[in-house]
PDB file of C-alpha atoms and ligand atoms in Angstrom:
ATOM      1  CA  UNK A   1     109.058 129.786 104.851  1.00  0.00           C
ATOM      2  CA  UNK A   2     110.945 128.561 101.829  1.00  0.00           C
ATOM      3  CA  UNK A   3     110.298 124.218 101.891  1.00  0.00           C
ATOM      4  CA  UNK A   4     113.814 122.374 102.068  1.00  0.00           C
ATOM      5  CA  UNK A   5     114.344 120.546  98.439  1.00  0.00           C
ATOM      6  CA  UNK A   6     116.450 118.212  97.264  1.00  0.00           C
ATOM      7  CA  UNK A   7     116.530 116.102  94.083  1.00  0.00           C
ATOM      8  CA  UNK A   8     115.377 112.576  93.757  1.00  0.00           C
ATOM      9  CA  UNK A   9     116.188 109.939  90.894  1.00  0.00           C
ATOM     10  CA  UNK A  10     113.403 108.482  89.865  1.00  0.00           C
ATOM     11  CA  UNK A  11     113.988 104.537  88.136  1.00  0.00           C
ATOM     12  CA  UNK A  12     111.424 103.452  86.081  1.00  0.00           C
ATOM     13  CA  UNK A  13     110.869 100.378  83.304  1.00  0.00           C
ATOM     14  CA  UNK A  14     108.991 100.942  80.954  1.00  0.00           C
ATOM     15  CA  UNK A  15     106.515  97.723  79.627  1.00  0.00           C
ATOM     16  CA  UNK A  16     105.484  97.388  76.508  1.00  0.00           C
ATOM     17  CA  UNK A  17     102.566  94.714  76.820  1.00  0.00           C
ATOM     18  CA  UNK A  18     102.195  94.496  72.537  1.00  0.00           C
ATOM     19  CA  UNK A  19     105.759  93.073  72.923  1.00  0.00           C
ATOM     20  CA  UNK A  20     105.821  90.923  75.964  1.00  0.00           C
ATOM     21  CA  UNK A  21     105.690  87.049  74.657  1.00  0.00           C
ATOM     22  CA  UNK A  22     105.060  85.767  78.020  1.00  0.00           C
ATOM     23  CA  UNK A  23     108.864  83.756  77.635  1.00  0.00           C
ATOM     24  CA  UNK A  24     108.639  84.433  81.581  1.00  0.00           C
ATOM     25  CA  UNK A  25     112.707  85.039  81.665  1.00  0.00           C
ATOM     26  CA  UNK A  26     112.747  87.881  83.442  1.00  0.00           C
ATOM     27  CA  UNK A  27     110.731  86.378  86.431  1.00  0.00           C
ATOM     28  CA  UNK A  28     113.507  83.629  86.163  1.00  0.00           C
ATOM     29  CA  UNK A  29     116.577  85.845  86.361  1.00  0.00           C
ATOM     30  CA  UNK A  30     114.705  88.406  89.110  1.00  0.00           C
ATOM     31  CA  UNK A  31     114.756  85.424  91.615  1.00  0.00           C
ATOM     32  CA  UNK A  32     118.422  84.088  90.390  1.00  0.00           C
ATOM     33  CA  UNK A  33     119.716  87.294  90.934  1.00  0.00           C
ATOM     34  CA  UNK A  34     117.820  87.405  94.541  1.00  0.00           C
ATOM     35  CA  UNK A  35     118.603  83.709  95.486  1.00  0.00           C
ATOM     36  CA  UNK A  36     121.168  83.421  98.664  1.00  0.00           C
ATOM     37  CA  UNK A  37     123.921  82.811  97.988  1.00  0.00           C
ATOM     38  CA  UNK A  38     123.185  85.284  94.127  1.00  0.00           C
ATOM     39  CA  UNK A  39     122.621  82.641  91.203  1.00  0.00           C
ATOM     40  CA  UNK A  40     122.075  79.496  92.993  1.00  0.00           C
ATOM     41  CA  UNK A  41     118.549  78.792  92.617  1.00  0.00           C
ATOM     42  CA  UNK A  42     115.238  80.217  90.776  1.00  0.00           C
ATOM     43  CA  UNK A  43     111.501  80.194  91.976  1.00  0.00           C
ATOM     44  CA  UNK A  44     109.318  82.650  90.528  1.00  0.00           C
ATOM     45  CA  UNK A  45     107.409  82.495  93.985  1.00  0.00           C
ATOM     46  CA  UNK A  46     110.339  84.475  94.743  1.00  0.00           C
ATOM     47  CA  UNK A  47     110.656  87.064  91.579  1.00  0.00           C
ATOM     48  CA  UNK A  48     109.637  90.684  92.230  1.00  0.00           C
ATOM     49  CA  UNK A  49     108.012  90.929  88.907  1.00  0.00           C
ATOM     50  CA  UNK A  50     105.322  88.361  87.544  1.00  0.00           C
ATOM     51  CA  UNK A  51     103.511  87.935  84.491  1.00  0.00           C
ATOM     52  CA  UNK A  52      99.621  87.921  84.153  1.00  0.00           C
ATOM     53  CA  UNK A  53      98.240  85.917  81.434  1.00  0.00           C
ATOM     54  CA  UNK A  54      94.849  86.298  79.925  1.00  0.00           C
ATOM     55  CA  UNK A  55      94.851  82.467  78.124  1.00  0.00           C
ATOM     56  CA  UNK A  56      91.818  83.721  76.026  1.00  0.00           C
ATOM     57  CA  UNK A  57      93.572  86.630  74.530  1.00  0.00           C
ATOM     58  CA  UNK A  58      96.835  85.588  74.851  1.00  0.00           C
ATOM     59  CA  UNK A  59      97.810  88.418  76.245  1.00  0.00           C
ATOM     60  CA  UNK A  60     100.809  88.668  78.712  1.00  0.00           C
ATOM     61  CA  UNK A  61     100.728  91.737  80.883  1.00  0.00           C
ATOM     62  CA  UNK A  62     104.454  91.723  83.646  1.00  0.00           C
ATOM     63  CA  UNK A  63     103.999  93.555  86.820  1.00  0.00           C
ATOM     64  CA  UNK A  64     106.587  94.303  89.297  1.00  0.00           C
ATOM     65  CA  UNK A  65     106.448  94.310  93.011  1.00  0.00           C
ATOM     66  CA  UNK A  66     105.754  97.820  94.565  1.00  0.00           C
ATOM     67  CA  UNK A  67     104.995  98.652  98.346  1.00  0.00           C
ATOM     68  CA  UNK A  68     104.191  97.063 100.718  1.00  0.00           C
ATOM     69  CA  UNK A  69     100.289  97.502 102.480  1.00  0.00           C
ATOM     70  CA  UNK A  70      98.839  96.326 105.684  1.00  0.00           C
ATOM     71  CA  UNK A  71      95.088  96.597 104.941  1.00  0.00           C
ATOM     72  CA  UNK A  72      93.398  94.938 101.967  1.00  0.00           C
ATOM     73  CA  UNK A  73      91.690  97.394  99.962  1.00  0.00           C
ATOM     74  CA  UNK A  74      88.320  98.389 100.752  1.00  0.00           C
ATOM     75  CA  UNK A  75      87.320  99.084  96.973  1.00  0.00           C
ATOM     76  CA  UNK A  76      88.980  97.765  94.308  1.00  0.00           C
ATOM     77  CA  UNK A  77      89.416  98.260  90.592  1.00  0.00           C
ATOM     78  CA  UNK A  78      87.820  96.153  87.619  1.00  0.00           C
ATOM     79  CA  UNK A  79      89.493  96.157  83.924  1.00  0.00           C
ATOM     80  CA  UNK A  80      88.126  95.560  80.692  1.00  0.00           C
ATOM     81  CA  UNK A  81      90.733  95.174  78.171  1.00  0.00           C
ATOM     82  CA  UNK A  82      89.195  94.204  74.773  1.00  0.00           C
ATOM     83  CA  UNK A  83      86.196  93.025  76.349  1.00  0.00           C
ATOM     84  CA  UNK A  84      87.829  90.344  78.678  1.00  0.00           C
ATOM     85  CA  UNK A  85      87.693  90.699  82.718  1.00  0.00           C
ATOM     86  CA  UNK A  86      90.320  90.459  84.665  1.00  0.00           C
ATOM     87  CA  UNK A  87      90.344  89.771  88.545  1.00  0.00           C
ATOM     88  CA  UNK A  88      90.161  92.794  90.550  1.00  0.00           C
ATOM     89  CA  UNK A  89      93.576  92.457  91.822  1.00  0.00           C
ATOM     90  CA  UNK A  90      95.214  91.478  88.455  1.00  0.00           C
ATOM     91  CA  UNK A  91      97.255  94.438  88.197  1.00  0.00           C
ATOM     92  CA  UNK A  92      97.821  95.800  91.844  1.00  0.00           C
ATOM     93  CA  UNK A  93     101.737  96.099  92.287  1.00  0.00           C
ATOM     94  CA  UNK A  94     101.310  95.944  96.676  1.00  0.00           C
ATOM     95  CA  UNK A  95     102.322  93.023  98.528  1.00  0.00           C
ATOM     96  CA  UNK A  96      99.161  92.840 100.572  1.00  0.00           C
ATOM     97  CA  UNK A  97      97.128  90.219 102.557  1.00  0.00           C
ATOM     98  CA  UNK A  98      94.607  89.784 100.189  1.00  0.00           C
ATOM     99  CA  UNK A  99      96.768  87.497  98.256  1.00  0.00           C
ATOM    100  CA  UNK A 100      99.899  85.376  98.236  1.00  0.00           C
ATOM    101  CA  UNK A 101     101.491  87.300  95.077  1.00  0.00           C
ATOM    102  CA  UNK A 102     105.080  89.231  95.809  1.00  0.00           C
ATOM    103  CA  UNK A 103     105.720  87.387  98.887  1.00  0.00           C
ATOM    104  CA  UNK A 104     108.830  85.299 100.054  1.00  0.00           C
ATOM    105  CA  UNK A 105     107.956  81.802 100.498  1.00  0.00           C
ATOM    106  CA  UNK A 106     109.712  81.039 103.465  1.00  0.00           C
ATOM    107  CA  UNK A 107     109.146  84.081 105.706  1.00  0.00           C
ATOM    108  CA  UNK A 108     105.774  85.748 104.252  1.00  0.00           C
ATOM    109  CA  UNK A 109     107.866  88.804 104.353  1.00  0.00           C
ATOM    110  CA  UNK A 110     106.867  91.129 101.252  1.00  0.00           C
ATOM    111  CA  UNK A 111     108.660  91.263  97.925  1.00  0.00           C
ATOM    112  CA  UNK A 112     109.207  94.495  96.631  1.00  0.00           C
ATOM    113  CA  UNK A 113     110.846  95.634  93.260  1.00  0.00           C
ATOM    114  CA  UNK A 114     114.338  97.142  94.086  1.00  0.00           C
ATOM    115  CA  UNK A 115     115.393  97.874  90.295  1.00  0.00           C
ATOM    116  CA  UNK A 116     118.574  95.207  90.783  1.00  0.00           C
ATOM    117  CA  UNK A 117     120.339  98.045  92.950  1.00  0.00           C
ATOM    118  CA  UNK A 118     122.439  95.886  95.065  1.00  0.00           C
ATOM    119  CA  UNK A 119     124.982  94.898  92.289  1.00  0.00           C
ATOM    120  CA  UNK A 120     126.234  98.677  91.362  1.00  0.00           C
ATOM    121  CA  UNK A 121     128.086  97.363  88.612  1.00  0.00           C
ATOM    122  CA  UNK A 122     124.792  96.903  86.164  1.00  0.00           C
ATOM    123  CA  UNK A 123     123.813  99.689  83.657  1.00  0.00           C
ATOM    124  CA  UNK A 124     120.657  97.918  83.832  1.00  0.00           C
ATOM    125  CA  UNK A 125     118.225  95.511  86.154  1.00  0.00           C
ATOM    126  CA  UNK A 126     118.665  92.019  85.061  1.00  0.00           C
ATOM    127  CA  UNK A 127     115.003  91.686  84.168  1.00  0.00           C
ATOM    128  CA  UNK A 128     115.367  94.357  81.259  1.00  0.00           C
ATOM    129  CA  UNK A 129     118.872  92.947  80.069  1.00  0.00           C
ATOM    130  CA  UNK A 130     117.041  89.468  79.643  1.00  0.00           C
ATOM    131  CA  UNK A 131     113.742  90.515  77.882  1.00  0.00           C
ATOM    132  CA  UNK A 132     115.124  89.873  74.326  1.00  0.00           C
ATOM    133  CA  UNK A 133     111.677  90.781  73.292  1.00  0.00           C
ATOM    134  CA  UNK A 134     112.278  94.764  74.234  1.00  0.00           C
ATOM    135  CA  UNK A 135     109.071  94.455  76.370  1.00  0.00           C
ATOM    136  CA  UNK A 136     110.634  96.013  79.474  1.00  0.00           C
ATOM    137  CA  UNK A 137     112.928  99.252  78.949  1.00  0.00           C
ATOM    138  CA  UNK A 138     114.623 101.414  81.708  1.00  0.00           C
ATOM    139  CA  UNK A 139     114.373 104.818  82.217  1.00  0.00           C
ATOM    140  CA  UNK A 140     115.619 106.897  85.000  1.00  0.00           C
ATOM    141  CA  UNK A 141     114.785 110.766  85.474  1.00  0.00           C
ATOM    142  CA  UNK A 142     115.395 113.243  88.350  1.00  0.00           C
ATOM    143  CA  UNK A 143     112.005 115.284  90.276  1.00  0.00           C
ATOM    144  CA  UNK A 144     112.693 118.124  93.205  1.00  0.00           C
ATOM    145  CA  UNK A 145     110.568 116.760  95.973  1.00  0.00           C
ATOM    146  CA  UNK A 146     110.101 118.142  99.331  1.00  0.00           C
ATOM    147  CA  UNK A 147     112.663 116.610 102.574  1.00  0.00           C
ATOM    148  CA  UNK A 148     109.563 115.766 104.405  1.00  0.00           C
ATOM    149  CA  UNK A 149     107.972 113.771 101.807  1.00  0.00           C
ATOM    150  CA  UNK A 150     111.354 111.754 101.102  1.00  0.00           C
ATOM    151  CA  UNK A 151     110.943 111.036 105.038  1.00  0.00           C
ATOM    152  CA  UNK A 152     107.269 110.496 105.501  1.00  0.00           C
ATOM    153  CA  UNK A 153     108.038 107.672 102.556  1.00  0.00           C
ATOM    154  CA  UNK A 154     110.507 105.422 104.073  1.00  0.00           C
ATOM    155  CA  UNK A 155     108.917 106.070 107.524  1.00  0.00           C
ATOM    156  CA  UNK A 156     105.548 104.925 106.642  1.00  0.00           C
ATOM    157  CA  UNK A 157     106.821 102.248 105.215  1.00  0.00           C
ATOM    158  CA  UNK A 158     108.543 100.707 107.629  1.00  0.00           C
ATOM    159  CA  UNK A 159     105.984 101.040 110.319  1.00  0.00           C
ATOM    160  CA  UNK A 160     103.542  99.334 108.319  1.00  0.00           C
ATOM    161  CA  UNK A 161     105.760  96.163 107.992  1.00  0.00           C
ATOM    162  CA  UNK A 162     106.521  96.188 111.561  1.00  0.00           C
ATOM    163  CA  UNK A 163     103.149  96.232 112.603  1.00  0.00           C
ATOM    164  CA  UNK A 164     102.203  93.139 110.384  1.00  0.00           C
ATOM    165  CA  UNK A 165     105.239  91.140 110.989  1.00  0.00           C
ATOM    166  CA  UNK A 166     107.726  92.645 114.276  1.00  0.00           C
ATOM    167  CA  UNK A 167     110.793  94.231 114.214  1.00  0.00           C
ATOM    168  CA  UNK A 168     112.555  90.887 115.004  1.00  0.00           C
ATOM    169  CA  UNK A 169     111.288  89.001 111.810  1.00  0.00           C
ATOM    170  CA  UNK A 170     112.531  91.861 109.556  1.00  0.00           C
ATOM    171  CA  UNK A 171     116.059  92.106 111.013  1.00  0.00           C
ATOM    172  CA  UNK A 172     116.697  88.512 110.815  1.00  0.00           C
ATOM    173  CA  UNK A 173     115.378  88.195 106.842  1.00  0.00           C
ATOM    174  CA  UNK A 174     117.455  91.288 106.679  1.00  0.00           C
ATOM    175  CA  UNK A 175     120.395  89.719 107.566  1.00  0.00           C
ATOM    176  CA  UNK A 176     119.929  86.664 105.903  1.00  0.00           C
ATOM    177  CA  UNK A 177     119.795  88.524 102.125  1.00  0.00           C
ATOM    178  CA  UNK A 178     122.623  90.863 103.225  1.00  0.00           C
ATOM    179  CA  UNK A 179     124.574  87.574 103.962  1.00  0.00           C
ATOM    180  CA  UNK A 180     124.685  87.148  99.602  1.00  0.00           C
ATOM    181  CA  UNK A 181     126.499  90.742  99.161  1.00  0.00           C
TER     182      UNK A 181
HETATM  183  S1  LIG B 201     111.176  88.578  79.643  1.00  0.00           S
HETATM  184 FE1  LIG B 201     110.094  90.167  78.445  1.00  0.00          FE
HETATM  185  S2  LIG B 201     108.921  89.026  76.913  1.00  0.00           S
HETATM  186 FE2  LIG B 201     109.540  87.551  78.490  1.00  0.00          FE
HETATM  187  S3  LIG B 201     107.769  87.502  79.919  1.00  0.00           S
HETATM  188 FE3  LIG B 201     109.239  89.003  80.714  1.00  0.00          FE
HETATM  189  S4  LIG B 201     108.538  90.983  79.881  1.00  0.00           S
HETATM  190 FE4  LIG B 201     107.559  89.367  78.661  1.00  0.00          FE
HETATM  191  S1  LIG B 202     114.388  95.409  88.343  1.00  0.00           S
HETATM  192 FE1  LIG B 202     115.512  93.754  89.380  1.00  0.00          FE
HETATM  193  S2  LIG B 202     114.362  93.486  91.306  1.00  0.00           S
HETATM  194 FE2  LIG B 202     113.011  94.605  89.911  1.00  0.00          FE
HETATM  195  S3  LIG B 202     111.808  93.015  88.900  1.00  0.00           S
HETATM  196 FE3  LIG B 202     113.566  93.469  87.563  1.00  0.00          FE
HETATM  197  S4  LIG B 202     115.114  91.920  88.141  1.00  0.00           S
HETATM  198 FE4  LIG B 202     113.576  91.985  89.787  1.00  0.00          FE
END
């Protein structure tokens, strides 16, 4: 039986790490643009992308807020990057309970990168359009993916936020960040 197909737009940025000056801007304008009411406040605590730094190095390595993950990982990765350590969870993009990293302060719900998407009126997510350092670049291609992975996505993810925090707790912080559009 021929699988149902349909195409999906895939955003990505792009980071440049050699380039990233660890300014910290776009951490500032992610959490502007996501304050209620938009613009009135920033808190990095509250920015969907955050920058690492490795003091010894000086190295400045952004990472933005992916899915969200009830369980903590069982194993977990180490890096090496020019012969410096990092914590295991340095790089993970989840909002998980291991840590305290791409979650809102007030509710605990998790943070998750949506590339700017509820102001239709930008060509591009604020964080790029304030990196004057050309550290983060967007890029947005199409891939034919199958209707029942599209589903089993947004379904899984879901669940697995209800579980950890009700249905109740994610309406109401839904409604409250809906209130700013
Ligand atoms: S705005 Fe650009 S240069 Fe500044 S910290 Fe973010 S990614 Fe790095
Ligand atoms: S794309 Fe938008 S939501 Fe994602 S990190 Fe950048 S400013 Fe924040």
């Amino acid at each position: 039986m021929k699988r149902e197909t349909k195409k999906k737009v895939i955003k990505t940025i792009r980071i440049d790490v050699d380039k990233c000056n660890g300014c910290r801007a776009c951490e500032v304008i992610c959490s502007s643009f996501h304050a209620t009411p938009r613009y009135s406040s920033n808190n990095p605590e509250r920015a969907r992308i955050r920058v690492i730094h490795s003091p010894l190095r000086d190295l400045y390595v952004p990472v933005y807020a992916g899915e969200y993950v009830a369980a903590e990982c069982a194993g977990r990765d180490k890096y090496v990057i020019d012969g410096k350590e990092y914590d295991e969870c340095s790089f993970c993009r989840a909002s998980c309970p291991s840590r305290e990293v791409f979650k809102e302060p007030d509710s605990g719900l998790p943070l998750k990168c949506d590339m700017c998407e509820s102001d239709p009126t930008l060509t591009e997510p604020m964080c790029v359009q304030w990196c004057l350092a050309d550290a983060l670049v967007y890029e947005v291609r199409e891939e034919e993916i199958s209707e029942d992975e599209n589903r089993g996505e947004i379904e899984i993810g879901l669940e697995a936020m209800a579980h950890k925090h009700g249905w109740q707790k994610i309406l109401e912080t839904a409604a409250r960040l809906a209130e700013q559009d």
